[in-house]
Amino acid sequence: MNSTKVTHRILVVDDEPDIRDSLKAMLESCGHAVAAAGSTPEALVAIEADRPDVVLTDIFLGDDDGYALLNALRAHEEKIPVIAMSGGGSGPDGADALTLAESLGAAAVISKPFRLKDLLEVIDRAVAEAAR
């Protein structure tokens, strides 16, 4: 990667360990410092321990959901940008979920599957907008 790239501290939240670990490894290979959590409670602990520059969360977290994380961050007036991700499609498990996430304050939404290049652009944009 480009050696002048700004490294971000990213928290990846996904209940599927393979996805979470894969995203973590990919983002670390691009020079980012990445922490990971499998649920909203784990994410909130991680945020309190080491405030990330951006949170990348799946909307569907098993028995939990990314909406709870968005609501918890907004309730505490956290200004950390949150990028919501979900499987594509329509209905409550696709595009509608991402629209709801955006209405709850997500800085950006991205549908799976996505290209790493596209994810990195969304992350950079969300962090830059939050810094304004």
Tab-separated table of C-alpha atoms in Angstrom:
chain	number	residue	atom	x	y	z
A	1	MET	CA	0.000	0.000	0.000
A	2	ASN	CA	0.892	3.647	-0.238
A	3	SER	CA	3.350	4.551	2.536
A	4	THR	CA	1.803	8.031	2.923
A	5	LYS	CA	-1.605	6.552	3.739
A	6	VAL	CA	-3.040	7.680	7.035
A	7	THR	CA	-3.573	4.733	9.345
A	8	HIS	CA	-6.966	4.595	11.023
A	9	ARG	CA	-7.980	2.811	14.196
A	10	ILE	CA	-10.914	0.645	13.148
A	11	LEU	CA	-13.299	-1.491	15.176
A	12	VAL	CA	-14.859	-4.337	13.185
A	13	VAL	CA	-18.099	-5.699	14.674
A	14	ASP	CA	-19.481	-8.922	13.215
A	15	ASP	CA	-20.891	-12.024	14.918
A	16	GLU	CA	-19.454	-14.341	12.271
A	17	PRO	CA	-15.848	-15.064	13.313
A	18	ASP	CA	-14.658	-15.892	9.773
A	19	ILE	CA	-15.959	-12.593	8.385
A	20	ARG	CA	-14.716	-10.602	11.375
A	21	ASP	CA	-11.236	-12.176	11.194
A	22	SER	CA	-11.056	-11.789	7.415
A	23	LEU	CA	-11.982	-8.091	7.545
A	24	LYS	CA	-9.527	-7.544	10.389
A	25	ALA	CA	-6.692	-9.210	8.455
A	26	MET	CA	-7.460	-7.336	5.221
A	27	LEU	CA	-7.621	-3.960	6.940
A	28	GLU	CA	-4.446	-4.647	8.929
A	29	SER	CA	-2.658	-5.586	5.700
A	30	CYS	CA	-3.498	-2.067	4.501
A	31	GLY	CA	-1.770	-0.529	7.526
A	32	HIS	CA	-4.752	0.069	9.789
A	33	ALA	CA	-4.881	-0.750	13.489
A	34	VAL	CA	-7.908	-3.027	13.871
A	35	ALA	CA	-9.786	-4.316	16.903
A	36	ALA	CA	-12.684	-6.732	16.622
A	37	ALA	CA	-15.883	-7.510	18.529
A	38	GLY	CA	-18.670	-10.032	18.042
A	39	SER	CA	-21.556	-8.162	19.682
A	40	THR	CA	-22.780	-4.743	20.736
A	41	PRO	CA	-21.680	-5.203	24.386
A	42	GLU	CA	-18.192	-6.280	23.242
A	43	ALA	CA	-18.053	-3.327	20.858
A	44	LEU	CA	-18.976	-0.836	23.575
A	45	VAL	CA	-16.215	-2.203	25.828
A	46	ALA	CA	-13.711	-1.971	22.965
A	47	ILE	CA	-14.783	1.607	22.193
A	48	GLU	CA	-14.377	2.640	25.809
A	49	ALA	CA	-10.969	0.939	26.070
A	50	ASP	CA	-9.518	2.424	22.881
A	51	ARG	CA	-11.647	4.906	21.010
A	52	PRO	CA	-11.480	3.966	17.311
A	53	ASP	CA	-11.558	6.430	14.440
A	54	VAL	CA	-14.377	4.463	12.809
A	55	VAL	CA	-16.633	1.484	13.558
A	56	LEU	CA	-17.497	-0.998	10.823
A	57	THR	CA	-20.509	-3.042	11.943
A	58	ASP	CA	-22.722	-5.684	10.459
A	59	ILE	CA	-26.404	-4.847	10.860
A	60	PHE	CA	-27.287	-8.399	11.891
A	61	LEU	CA	-25.329	-9.630	14.901
A	62	GLY	CA	-27.032	-12.909	15.811
A	63	ASP	CA	-29.414	-12.164	18.672
A	64	ASP	CA	-28.257	-8.557	18.662
A	65	ASP	CA	-28.118	-6.020	15.869
A	66	GLY	CA	-26.066	-3.090	14.680
A	67	TYR	CA	-28.987	-0.773	15.366
A	68	ALA	CA	-28.423	-1.286	19.102
A	69	LEU	CA	-24.808	-0.210	18.643
A	70	LEU	CA	-25.817	2.883	16.657
A	71	ASN	CA	-28.402	3.791	19.290
A	72	ALA	CA	-25.940	3.260	22.165
A	73	LEU	CA	-23.311	5.455	20.543
A	74	ARG	CA	-25.807	8.214	19.794
A	75	ALA	CA	-27.257	8.020	23.339
A	76	HIS	CA	-23.773	8.762	24.668
A	77	GLU	CA	-23.305	11.475	22.036
A	78	GLU	CA	-20.331	9.640	20.558
A	79	LYS	CA	-19.098	11.253	17.372
A	80	ILE	CA	-17.396	8.115	16.089
A	81	PRO	CA	-18.484	7.449	12.520
A	82	VAL	CA	-20.217	4.110	12.053
A	83	ILE	CA	-20.267	2.273	8.737
A	84	ALA	CA	-23.118	-0.230	8.536
A	85	MET	CA	-22.812	-3.284	6.332
A	86	SER	CA	-25.328	-5.922	5.355
A	87	GLY	CA	-26.032	-8.499	2.682
A	88	GLY	CA	-27.547	-6.956	-0.426
A	89	GLY	CA	-31.101	-7.335	-1.604
A	90	SER	CA	-34.380	-5.818	-0.593
A	91	GLY	CA	-36.614	-6.407	2.367
A	92	PRO	CA	-35.730	-6.277	6.060
A	93	ASP	CA	-32.436	-8.098	5.544
A	94	GLY	CA	-31.078	-6.011	2.698
A	95	ALA	CA	-31.525	-2.506	1.362
A	96	ASP	CA	-34.225	-1.614	3.912
A	97	ALA	CA	-31.837	-2.488	6.740
A	98	LEU	CA	-29.172	-0.203	5.347
A	99	THR	CA	-31.681	2.620	4.875
A	100	LEU	CA	-32.736	2.253	8.515
A	101	ALA	CA	-29.097	2.238	9.637
A	102	GLU	CA	-28.504	5.469	7.751
A	103	SER	CA	-31.580	7.036	9.375
A	104	LEU	CA	-30.178	6.058	12.798
A	105	GLY	CA	-26.983	7.980	12.127
A	106	ALA	CA	-24.665	5.648	10.265
A	107	ALA	CA	-22.029	7.723	8.492
A	108	ALA	CA	-22.174	5.327	5.561
A	109	VAL	CA	-23.691	2.058	4.491
A	110	ILE	CA	-22.173	-0.651	2.333
A	111	SER	CA	-23.690	-3.824	0.923
A	112	LYS	CA	-21.917	-7.169	1.021
A	113	PRO	CA	-20.137	-8.370	-0.931
A	114	PHE	CA	-17.904	-5.375	-1.461
A	115	ARG	CA	-14.435	-4.831	-2.853
A	116	LEU	CA	-11.697	-3.923	-0.382
A	117	LYS	CA	-10.903	-0.831	-2.451
A	118	ASP	CA	-14.504	0.382	-2.087
A	119	LEU	CA	-14.502	-0.296	1.667
A	120	LEU	CA	-11.255	1.639	2.122
A	121	GLU	CA	-12.721	4.610	0.252
A	122	VAL	CA	-15.853	4.554	2.440
A	123	ILE	CA	-13.704	4.380	5.591
A	124	ASP	CA	-11.471	7.284	4.485
A	125	ARG	CA	-14.508	9.386	3.577
A	126	ALA	CA	-16.294	8.678	6.894
A	127	VAL	CA	-13.206	9.545	8.958
A	128	ALA	CA	-12.572	12.726	6.945
A	129	GLU	CA	-16.179	13.890	7.336
A	130	ALA	CA	-16.113	13.189	11.083
A	131	ALA	CA	-12.962	15.298	11.431
A	132	ARG	CA	-14.730	18.376	10.060
